Amino acid sequence: MESGRGFRYFCKMHANFLNDLNTVQRQAADTTEGPVMIIAGAGSGKTRVLTYRIANLIFKGVDPFHILALTFTNKAAREMKIRIGKLVSESDARNLWMGTFHSVFAKILRIEAEKIGYPSNFTIYDTDDSKSLIKTIINELGLDDKIYKPNLVLSRISSAKNNLISDREYNDNAEIIEEDRKSAKSKLGLIYSLYNQRCFKASAMDFDDLLYKTNVLLKKYPEVLYKYQQKFRYILVDEYQDTNFSQYLIVKKLAAMHQNICVVGDDAQSIYAFRGANIQNILNFEKDYPELKTFKLEQNYRSTKTIVQAANSIIKHNKDQLKKVVWTDNHDGEKISLLQAGTDNEEGQIIANRIFELKANHQLANSDIAILYRTNAQSRSMEEALRKRNIPYRIYGGLSFYKRKEIRDLLAYFRLVINPKDEESLKRIINYPARGIGKTTLEKVIATAAEHQLSIWEVLVNMSQLRVITGASAQRLTEFVTMIKSFQQALTGNAFDLATHIARSSGLLKELGADKTPEGVSRQENVLELLNGIQEFIDTESESEDEVQERTLEVFMQDIALLTDADEDEKNDPNRVSLMTIHASKGLEYPAIFVVGIEENLFPSQASLSSRTELEEERRLFYVAMTRAEKFLTLSYALMRYKYGQIQYCEKSRFIEEIDQDLLILPSGAPKSGALLEFDDERTSFRSFNRKEPGIGSLKPKNNAATPLKPKSPTAFTPTRSDFVPDDTSNLSSGMQVEHERFGPGKVINVEGKPGDKKATIIFQAFGQKQLLLKFAKLKIIA
DNA sequence: CCAGTACTTAGGTTG
DNA sequence: TAAGTACTGG
């Protein structure tokens, strides 16, 4: 079958290419048959081993189509493909099945969708969609959303799915029922069932469904399981310590036939237990495959001796761990600096100063440096300080491009056009931009849908037969349906043309164009950027050879559904300091690392203190943070910090005490807040500088002048005119020119409603289309 | 319907 | 403090 593929690569690769690896690494990469577990300490060249192992498989003649490699992020998959491409050939690398669990199995689910009753163009609900649907259900059931908090409900449902507990099993399980009853949330099971029904009716799957339904598919259809067992003869799983039960079982089933399964992980770096990841999977692995060969990668190539020893001294305080000794041949390096600041703001200033010193003394670039923190809220004081010193930075994990409102709005149009049953999208845009479809009308439609067991879309399409809504409202709903249908006609055509057409004729671009504030302009630019992205998508060729897909809008949407902001590439100025949470830093490395806010109740976090397992997870998190550093590691804490606008007094973290103290440089006379060093620019010039409030200097009031004020909205500039005398509008009709006290001149395009309670739709020159109730609106009739 | 105001709440977050 | 939602007057 594998007709001597190795031959083709003989010239390109010298047979001894595995000599680039150390002994254990080489064994791990060359033991290609049978179950293998690789325990890979931090910085031990794990990615390198995976890369070489896959290249080795291809070199030995395995067809890339038969290799499945599951990674933690799409970015990791992309980078690994590039590296493998350089070892073998780009076309072979392209043909690998490589990606996250979610993206790989979403692909498979689309192929097999009809077996489980879904269309292949099913929508993927993201967390916001899920939450919004849960909110709807809670409201419909008349439950209190303070008891049934959408976040909590979702995490409960998610955890059920990740443990493969169906809604039926949930509702039949005495233990679960008792647990929910005790916490006064006995309706959770009902919400779970309704949520599933609604997702199914909307032809939608949430993130957890992608794994759950894969399990259902493989269990219910042995022939499908067989097909993929045949296909995936070699399976590799990265970051195995962070997989959950649902993922574990998928892998176990797929690997059952050939048993060529290789998992790579490090129990010391397991930091996602809080959402279902299970270290037990590693222990299970040994039970499932008694023939297993285990390799321990213990030599660290990343960090100095100091950093490796410090990290080891931390992790040894955890009881639960596999035996492993991480060591390094690297230099001792510098000691770890510990900095103490008076307040969170001062912490930012000290760090910024320190970054200047490091860059000046050690020829580091901004991009060699990362600041890591426990919670996103901590980024503020760091940003402020960096901005003041003109140090360019980039924040990971902020509001990603695809989460911006204007982008979600346009994507909702695309989603609805592709899958008109997608109710979350429909509700989002049916009246945006405003087209006079009010809350009452929509509620009537939803009620009708529930009554007849139809989707909202089906009600809209069959409105004339159902005769629930009549008159002007029905007219506008019909117009909406006609518009969406006309978009659907163009689905097979050019994706960019269709997308642009939708953005224009939905009125979305016009709506955004009406807003002349800087924010408004930037929203418009974002939409244009998305359209550019679609053009770019069309211009790039399809990833894999076996699916020569048309670059339609539908395919584009499938592509971006599972993106995260870790996937965004750095277009402008790559030379920036990186800011991110420790969670987001997993798998990354930098010459210089700052870990900030190492205080009790923050790191370890307050909530983790009550249980040993949670505290140990925090400690692993600290271990991950420290082991990101290659040469320079700086830790810091503050004595005071703002939390929810209140001052909180802090104590340095127990984790600091746990570090081998010989490796630390303790805060030698932490700078008093009276005299900080203030740098002017990137040169080393600096001057002493006195703060305004001696003593408690850094507890300065917020909203200082350094923070740019938000530009005022145009509304604020339009004075309320005392000479404005409104006209009688009881006979207002379409086509009339009017003037509004605040919105200025505009043209009436529609008037409806009973006399005395009329609603007018007016396009204002400067403010776009608005609907106004005439009993309130003060209008002057011009013509 | 629109827009300003009062009130509530707050963890880390793959895809 | 900041963001998001619910309420209310025009």
PDB file of C-alpha atoms in Angstrom, chain A residues 381-590:
ATOM      1  CA  SER A 381      -1.353  49.185  35.501  1.00  0.00           C
ATOM      2  CA  MET A 382       1.272  47.534  33.321  1.00  0.00           C
ATOM      3  CA  GLU A 383      -0.138  49.115  30.176  1.00  0.00           C
ATOM      4  CA  GLU A 384      -0.279  52.534  31.732  1.00  0.00           C
ATOM      5  CA  ALA A 385       3.348  52.371  32.807  1.00  0.00           C
ATOM      6  CA  LEU A 386       4.568  51.054  29.473  1.00  0.00           C
ATOM      7  CA  ARG A 387       2.641  53.700  27.606  1.00  0.00           C
ATOM      8  CA  LYS A 388       4.187  56.447  29.695  1.00  0.00           C
ATOM      9  CA  ARG A 389       7.683  55.169  28.901  1.00  0.00           C
ATOM     10  CA  ASN A 390       6.827  54.755  25.233  1.00  0.00           C
ATOM     11  CA  ILE A 391       7.530  51.046  25.315  1.00  0.00           C
ATOM     12  CA  PRO A 392       5.479  49.367  22.589  1.00  0.00           C
ATOM     13  CA  TYR A 393       3.489  46.375  23.788  1.00  0.00           C
ATOM     14  CA  ARG A 394       0.913  43.876  22.654  1.00  0.00           C
ATOM     15  CA  ILE A 395      -1.775  42.348  24.814  1.00  0.00           C
ATOM     16  CA  TYR A 396      -2.812  38.758  24.149  1.00  0.00           C
ATOM     17  CA  GLY A 397      -6.294  37.760  25.127  1.00  0.00           C
ATOM     18  CA  GLY A 398      -7.920  41.134  24.974  1.00  0.00           C
ATOM     19  CA  LEU A 399     -11.044  41.590  22.950  1.00  0.00           C
ATOM     20  CA  SER A 400     -10.276  39.635  19.835  1.00  0.00           C
ATOM     21  CA  PHE A 401     -11.184  40.875  16.396  1.00  0.00           C
ATOM     22  CA  TYR A 402     -13.961  38.370  15.927  1.00  0.00           C
ATOM     23  CA  LYS A 403     -15.595  39.295  19.220  1.00  0.00           C
ATOM     24  CA  ARG A 404     -16.141  42.950  18.304  1.00  0.00           C
ATOM     25  CA  LYS A 405     -19.757  43.885  18.018  1.00  0.00           C
ATOM     26  CA  GLU A 406     -19.662  45.094  14.422  1.00  0.00           C
ATOM     27  CA  ILE A 407     -17.837  41.952  13.308  1.00  0.00           C
ATOM     28  CA  ARG A 408     -20.224  39.667  15.155  1.00  0.00           C
ATOM     29  CA  ASP A 409     -23.108  41.536  13.559  1.00  0.00           C
ATOM     30  CA  LEU A 410     -21.881  41.002  10.032  1.00  0.00           C
ATOM     31  CA  LEU A 411     -20.921  37.395  10.773  1.00  0.00           C
ATOM     32  CA  ALA A 412     -24.440  36.863  12.102  1.00  0.00           C
ATOM     33  CA  TYR A 413     -25.764  37.810   8.657  1.00  0.00           C
ATOM     34  CA  PHE A 414     -23.401  35.317   7.056  1.00  0.00           C
ATOM     35  CA  ARG A 415     -24.366  32.632   9.530  1.00  0.00           C
ATOM     36  CA  LEU A 416     -28.069  33.191   9.001  1.00  0.00           C
ATOM     37  CA  VAL A 417     -27.713  33.083   5.241  1.00  0.00           C
ATOM     38  CA  ILE A 418     -25.862  29.772   5.497  1.00  0.00           C
ATOM     39  CA  ASN A 419     -28.143  28.313   8.170  1.00  0.00           C
ATOM     40  CA  PRO A 420     -31.459  30.168   8.500  1.00  0.00           C
ATOM     41  CA  LYS A 421     -32.359  28.101  11.545  1.00  0.00           C
ATOM     42  CA  ASP A 422     -29.543  29.747  13.510  1.00  0.00           C
ATOM     43  CA  GLU A 423     -31.743  31.574  16.011  1.00  0.00           C
ATOM     44  CA  GLU A 424     -29.011  33.385  17.900  1.00  0.00           C
ATOM     45  CA  SER A 425     -27.907  35.041  14.691  1.00  0.00           C
ATOM     46  CA  LEU A 426     -31.445  35.758  13.588  1.00  0.00           C
ATOM     47  CA  LYS A 427     -32.331  37.487  16.831  1.00  0.00           C
ATOM     48  CA  ARG A 428     -29.165  39.494  16.647  1.00  0.00           C
ATOM     49  CA  ILE A 429     -29.824  41.053  13.265  1.00  0.00           C
ATOM     50  CA  ILE A 430     -33.533  40.883  12.518  1.00  0.00           C
ATOM     51  CA  ASN A 431     -33.793  44.476  13.676  1.00  0.00           C
ATOM     52  CA  TYR A 432     -30.235  45.601  13.224  1.00  0.00           C
ATOM     53  CA  PRO A 433     -29.857  47.948  11.515  1.00  0.00           C
ATOM     54  CA  ALA A 434     -33.270  49.100  12.734  1.00  0.00           C
ATOM     55  CA  ARG A 435     -35.923  48.136  10.237  1.00  0.00           C
ATOM     56  CA  GLY A 436     -38.985  48.571  12.404  1.00  0.00           C
ATOM     57  CA  ILE A 437     -39.288  45.014  13.646  1.00  0.00           C
ATOM     58  CA  GLY A 438     -39.954  45.657  17.302  1.00  0.00           C
ATOM     59  CA  LYS A 439     -39.814  43.570  20.426  1.00  0.00           C
ATOM     60  CA  THR A 440     -43.554  42.875  20.394  1.00  0.00           C
ATOM     61  CA  THR A 441     -43.514  41.596  16.837  1.00  0.00           C
ATOM     62  CA  LEU A 442     -40.545  39.350  17.488  1.00  0.00           C
ATOM     63  CA  GLU A 443     -42.104  37.952  20.648  1.00  0.00           C
ATOM     64  CA  LYS A 444     -45.229  37.081  18.689  1.00  0.00           C
ATOM     65  CA  VAL A 445     -43.133  35.256  16.118  1.00  0.00           C
ATOM     66  CA  ILE A 446     -41.227  33.360  18.797  1.00  0.00           C
ATOM     67  CA  ALA A 447     -44.456  32.373  20.543  1.00  0.00           C
ATOM     68  CA  THR A 448     -45.877  31.128  17.248  1.00  0.00           C
ATOM     69  CA  ALA A 449     -42.738  29.141  16.587  1.00  0.00           C
ATOM     70  CA  ALA A 450     -42.970  27.467  19.983  1.00  0.00           C
ATOM     71  CA  GLU A 451     -46.657  26.760  19.517  1.00  0.00           C
ATOM     72  CA  HIS A 452     -46.248  25.078  16.135  1.00  0.00           C
ATOM     73  CA  GLN A 453     -42.901  23.435  16.898  1.00  0.00           C
ATOM     74  CA  LEU A 454     -41.277  25.432  14.148  1.00  0.00           C
ATOM     75  CA  SER A 455     -38.101  27.429  13.929  1.00  0.00           C
ATOM     76  CA  ILE A 456     -38.396  31.197  13.857  1.00  0.00           C
ATOM     77  CA  TRP A 457     -37.325  31.166  10.250  1.00  0.00           C
ATOM     78  CA  GLU A 458     -40.048  28.702   9.274  1.00  0.00           C
ATOM     79  CA  VAL A 459     -42.644  30.944  10.869  1.00  0.00           C
ATOM     80  CA  LEU A 460     -41.335  33.895   8.916  1.00  0.00           C
ATOM     81  CA  VAL A 461     -41.377  32.003   5.648  1.00  0.00           C
ATOM     82  CA  ASN A 462     -44.930  30.765   6.189  1.00  0.00           C
ATOM     83  CA  MET A 463     -46.288  33.987   7.621  1.00  0.00           C
ATOM     84  CA  SER A 464     -49.143  34.348   5.162  1.00  0.00           C
ATOM     85  CA  GLN A 465     -50.578  30.933   6.040  1.00  0.00           C
ATOM     86  CA  LEU A 466     -50.114  31.327   9.793  1.00  0.00           C
ATOM     87  CA  ARG A 467     -51.886  34.702   9.810  1.00  0.00           C
ATOM     88  CA  VAL A 468     -50.509  35.701  13.196  1.00  0.00           C
ATOM     89  CA  ILE A 469     -48.897  38.901  12.135  1.00  0.00           C
ATOM     90  CA  THR A 470     -50.488  41.278   9.706  1.00  0.00           C
ATOM     91  CA  GLY A 471     -50.152  44.790   8.435  1.00  0.00           C
ATOM     92  CA  ALA A 472     -47.008  46.852   8.383  1.00  0.00           C
ATOM     93  CA  SER A 473     -45.063  44.489  10.677  1.00  0.00           C
ATOM     94  CA  ALA A 474     -45.783  41.536   8.411  1.00  0.00           C
ATOM     95  CA  GLN A 475     -44.694  43.617   5.467  1.00  0.00           C
ATOM     96  CA  ARG A 476     -41.324  44.339   7.051  1.00  0.00           C
ATOM     97  CA  LEU A 477     -40.773  40.757   8.111  1.00  0.00           C
ATOM     98  CA  THR A 478     -41.452  39.682   4.548  1.00  0.00           C
ATOM     99  CA  GLU A 479     -38.942  42.207   3.294  1.00  0.00           C
ATOM    100  CA  PHE A 480     -36.377  40.792   5.701  1.00  0.00           C
ATOM    101  CA  VAL A 481     -37.043  37.234   4.529  1.00  0.00           C
ATOM    102  CA  THR A 482     -36.807  38.291   0.899  1.00  0.00           C
ATOM    103  CA  MET A 483     -33.496  39.960   1.583  1.00  0.00           C
ATOM    104  CA  ILE A 484     -31.986  36.907   3.310  1.00  0.00           C
ATOM    105  CA  LYS A 485     -33.299  34.635   0.565  1.00  0.00           C
ATOM    106  CA  SER A 486     -31.735  36.822  -2.096  1.00  0.00           C
ATOM    107  CA  PHE A 487     -28.400  36.476  -0.283  1.00  0.00           C
ATOM    108  CA  GLN A 488     -28.833  32.715  -0.206  1.00  0.00           C
ATOM    109  CA  GLN A 489     -29.143  32.676  -3.992  1.00  0.00           C
ATOM    110  CA  ALA A 490     -25.596  33.982  -4.192  1.00  0.00           C
ATOM    111  CA  LEU A 491     -24.035  31.510  -1.749  1.00  0.00           C
ATOM    112  CA  THR A 492     -22.285  29.505  -4.416  1.00  0.00           C
ATOM    113  CA  GLY A 493     -20.781  32.605  -5.970  1.00  0.00           C
ATOM    114  CA  ASN A 494     -17.749  34.658  -5.102  1.00  0.00           C
ATOM    115  CA  ALA A 495     -17.447  34.955  -1.322  1.00  0.00           C
ATOM    116  CA  PHE A 496     -16.040  38.465  -1.335  1.00  0.00           C
ATOM    117  CA  ASP A 497     -18.726  39.816  -3.648  1.00  0.00           C
ATOM    118  CA  LEU A 498     -21.471  38.248  -1.606  1.00  0.00           C
ATOM    119  CA  ALA A 499     -20.038  39.443   1.698  1.00  0.00           C
ATOM    120  CA  THR A 500     -19.676  42.972   0.390  1.00  0.00           C
ATOM    121  CA  HIS A 501     -23.176  42.861  -1.007  1.00  0.00           C
ATOM    122  CA  ILE A 502     -24.541  41.726   2.357  1.00  0.00           C
ATOM    123  CA  ALA A 503     -22.651  44.415   4.259  1.00  0.00           C
ATOM    124  CA  ARG A 504     -24.065  47.058   1.915  1.00  0.00           C
ATOM    125  CA  SER A 505     -27.618  46.014   1.299  1.00  0.00           C
ATOM    126  CA  SER A 506     -28.331  44.957   4.860  1.00  0.00           C
ATOM    127  CA  GLY A 507     -27.692  48.590   5.733  1.00  0.00           C
ATOM    128  CA  LEU A 508     -24.927  47.661   8.121  1.00  0.00           C
ATOM    129  CA  LEU A 509     -22.234  49.709   6.410  1.00  0.00           C
ATOM    130  CA  LYS A 510     -24.545  52.672   6.125  1.00  0.00           C
ATOM    131  CA  GLU A 511     -25.428  52.410   9.799  1.00  0.00           C
ATOM    132  CA  LEU A 512     -21.765  52.406  10.774  1.00  0.00           C
ATOM    133  CA  GLY A 513     -20.971  55.124   8.265  1.00  0.00           C
ATOM    134  CA  ALA A 514     -23.445  57.435   9.965  1.00  0.00           C
ATOM    135  CA  ASP A 515     -21.345  57.433  13.124  1.00  0.00           C
ATOM    136  CA  LYS A 516     -18.562  59.962  12.619  1.00  0.00           C
ATOM    137  CA  THR A 517     -16.931  59.511  16.031  1.00  0.00           C
ATOM    138  CA  PRO A 518     -13.438  57.951  16.027  1.00  0.00           C
ATOM    139  CA  GLU A 519     -14.954  54.772  17.461  1.00  0.00           C
ATOM    140  CA  GLY A 520     -17.534  54.728  14.713  1.00  0.00           C
ATOM    141  CA  VAL A 521     -14.917  55.177  12.025  1.00  0.00           C
ATOM    142  CA  SER A 522     -12.861  52.378  13.500  1.00  0.00           C
ATOM    143  CA  ARG A 523     -15.891  50.073  13.537  1.00  0.00           C
ATOM    144  CA  GLN A 524     -16.369  50.746   9.859  1.00  0.00           C
ATOM    145  CA  GLU A 525     -12.712  50.028   9.222  1.00  0.00           C
ATOM    146  CA  ASN A 526     -13.036  46.740  11.066  1.00  0.00           C
ATOM    147  CA  VAL A 527     -15.857  45.664   8.788  1.00  0.00           C
ATOM    148  CA  LEU A 528     -13.784  46.570   5.739  1.00  0.00           C
ATOM    149  CA  GLU A 529     -10.904  44.636   7.286  1.00  0.00           C
ATOM    150  CA  LEU A 530     -13.119  41.580   7.578  1.00  0.00           C
ATOM    151  CA  LEU A 531     -14.056  41.918   3.919  1.00  0.00           C
ATOM    152  CA  ASN A 532     -10.371  42.168   3.066  1.00  0.00           C
ATOM    153  CA  GLY A 533      -9.832  39.021   5.066  1.00  0.00           C
ATOM    154  CA  ILE A 534     -12.384  37.247   2.898  1.00  0.00           C
ATOM    155  CA  GLN A 535     -10.620  38.375  -0.255  1.00  0.00           C
ATOM    156  CA  GLU A 536      -7.365  37.106   1.201  1.00  0.00           C
ATOM    157  CA  PHE A 537      -9.062  33.826   1.999  1.00  0.00           C
ATOM    158  CA  ILE A 538     -10.172  33.469  -1.617  1.00  0.00           C
ATOM    159  CA  ASP A 539      -6.661  34.181  -2.818  1.00  0.00           C
ATOM    160  CA  THR A 540      -5.040  31.516  -0.640  1.00  0.00           C
ATOM    161  CA  GLU A 541      -5.302  27.985  -1.792  1.00  0.00           C
ATOM    162  CA  SER A 542      -7.042  25.253   0.117  1.00  0.00           C
ATOM    163  CA  GLU A 543      -4.997  23.667   2.903  1.00  0.00           C
ATOM    164  CA  SER A 544      -5.214  20.040   2.031  1.00  0.00           C
ATOM    165  CA  GLU A 545      -4.964  18.222  -1.262  1.00  0.00           C
ATOM    166  CA  ASP A 546      -7.766  15.769  -0.708  1.00  0.00           C
ATOM    167  CA  GLU A 547     -10.462  18.391  -0.471  1.00  0.00           C
ATOM    168  CA  VAL A 548     -10.481  20.661  -3.423  1.00  0.00           C
ATOM    169  CA  GLN A 549     -13.045  22.986  -1.960  1.00  0.00           C
ATOM    170  CA  GLU A 550     -14.518  26.062  -3.528  1.00  0.00           C
ATOM    171  CA  ARG A 551     -13.561  29.120  -1.532  1.00  0.00           C
ATOM    172  CA  THR A 552     -17.153  30.031  -0.749  1.00  0.00           C
ATOM    173  CA  LEU A 553     -18.470  32.120   2.113  1.00  0.00           C
ATOM    174  CA  GLU A 554     -19.589  28.925   3.777  1.00  0.00           C
ATOM    175  CA  VAL A 555     -16.071  27.518   3.775  1.00  0.00           C
ATOM    176  CA  PHE A 556     -14.731  30.810   5.080  1.00  0.00           C
ATOM    177  CA  MET A 557     -17.151  30.683   7.990  1.00  0.00           C
ATOM    178  CA  GLN A 558     -16.090  27.126   8.810  1.00  0.00           C
ATOM    179  CA  ASP A 559     -12.520  28.304   8.798  1.00  0.00           C
ATOM    180  CA  ILE A 560     -12.950  31.093  11.279  1.00  0.00           C
ATOM    181  CA  ALA A 561     -15.491  29.512  13.635  1.00  0.00           C
ATOM    182  CA  LEU A 562     -12.787  27.933  15.741  1.00  0.00           C
ATOM    183  CA  LEU A 563     -10.184  30.693  15.654  1.00  0.00           C
ATOM    184  CA  THR A 564      -8.979  32.371  18.797  1.00  0.00           C
ATOM    185  CA  ASP A 565      -6.934  35.480  19.209  1.00  0.00           C
ATOM    186  CA  ALA A 566      -3.817  33.370  19.706  1.00  0.00           C
ATOM    187  CA  ASP A 567      -4.224  32.791  15.994  1.00  0.00           C
ATOM    188  CA  GLU A 568      -4.007  36.437  15.020  1.00  0.00           C
ATOM    189  CA  ASP A 569      -0.807  37.185  13.302  1.00  0.00           C
ATOM    190  CA  GLU A 570       1.366  40.121  14.038  1.00  0.00           C
ATOM    191  CA  LYS A 571       1.030  42.447  11.123  1.00  0.00           C
ATOM    192  CA  ASN A 572       2.335  45.720  12.474  1.00  0.00           C
ATOM    193  CA  ASP A 573       5.525  46.171  14.453  1.00  0.00           C
ATOM    194  CA  PRO A 574       6.478  42.761  15.757  1.00  0.00           C
ATOM    195  CA  ASN A 575       9.007  44.320  18.142  1.00  0.00           C
ATOM    196  CA  ARG A 576       6.752  44.706  21.134  1.00  0.00           C
ATOM    197  CA  VAL A 577       6.693  43.587  24.745  1.00  0.00           C
ATOM    198  CA  SER A 578       4.084  40.852  25.239  1.00  0.00           C
ATOM    199  CA  LEU A 579       1.473  41.023  27.981  1.00  0.00           C
ATOM    200  CA  MET A 580      -0.686  38.018  28.793  1.00  0.00           C
ATOM    201  CA  THR A 581      -2.134  35.793  31.479  1.00  0.00           C
ATOM    202  CA  ILE A 582      -0.060  32.845  32.554  1.00  0.00           C
ATOM    203  CA  HIS A 583      -2.638  30.521  31.022  1.00  0.00           C
ATOM    204  CA  ALA A 584      -2.126  32.167  27.661  1.00  0.00           C
ATOM    205  CA  SER A 585       1.658  31.826  27.959  1.00  0.00           C
ATOM    206  CA  LYS A 586       1.570  28.054  27.869  1.00  0.00           C
ATOM    207  CA  GLY A 587       3.981  26.682  25.302  1.00  0.00           C
ATOM    208  CA  LEU A 588       5.762  30.013  24.771  1.00  0.00           C
ATOM    209  CA  GLU A 589       9.269  31.112  25.757  1.00  0.00           C
ATOM    210  CA  TYR A 590      11.041  34.460  26.108  1.00  0.00           C
TER     211      TYR A 590
END
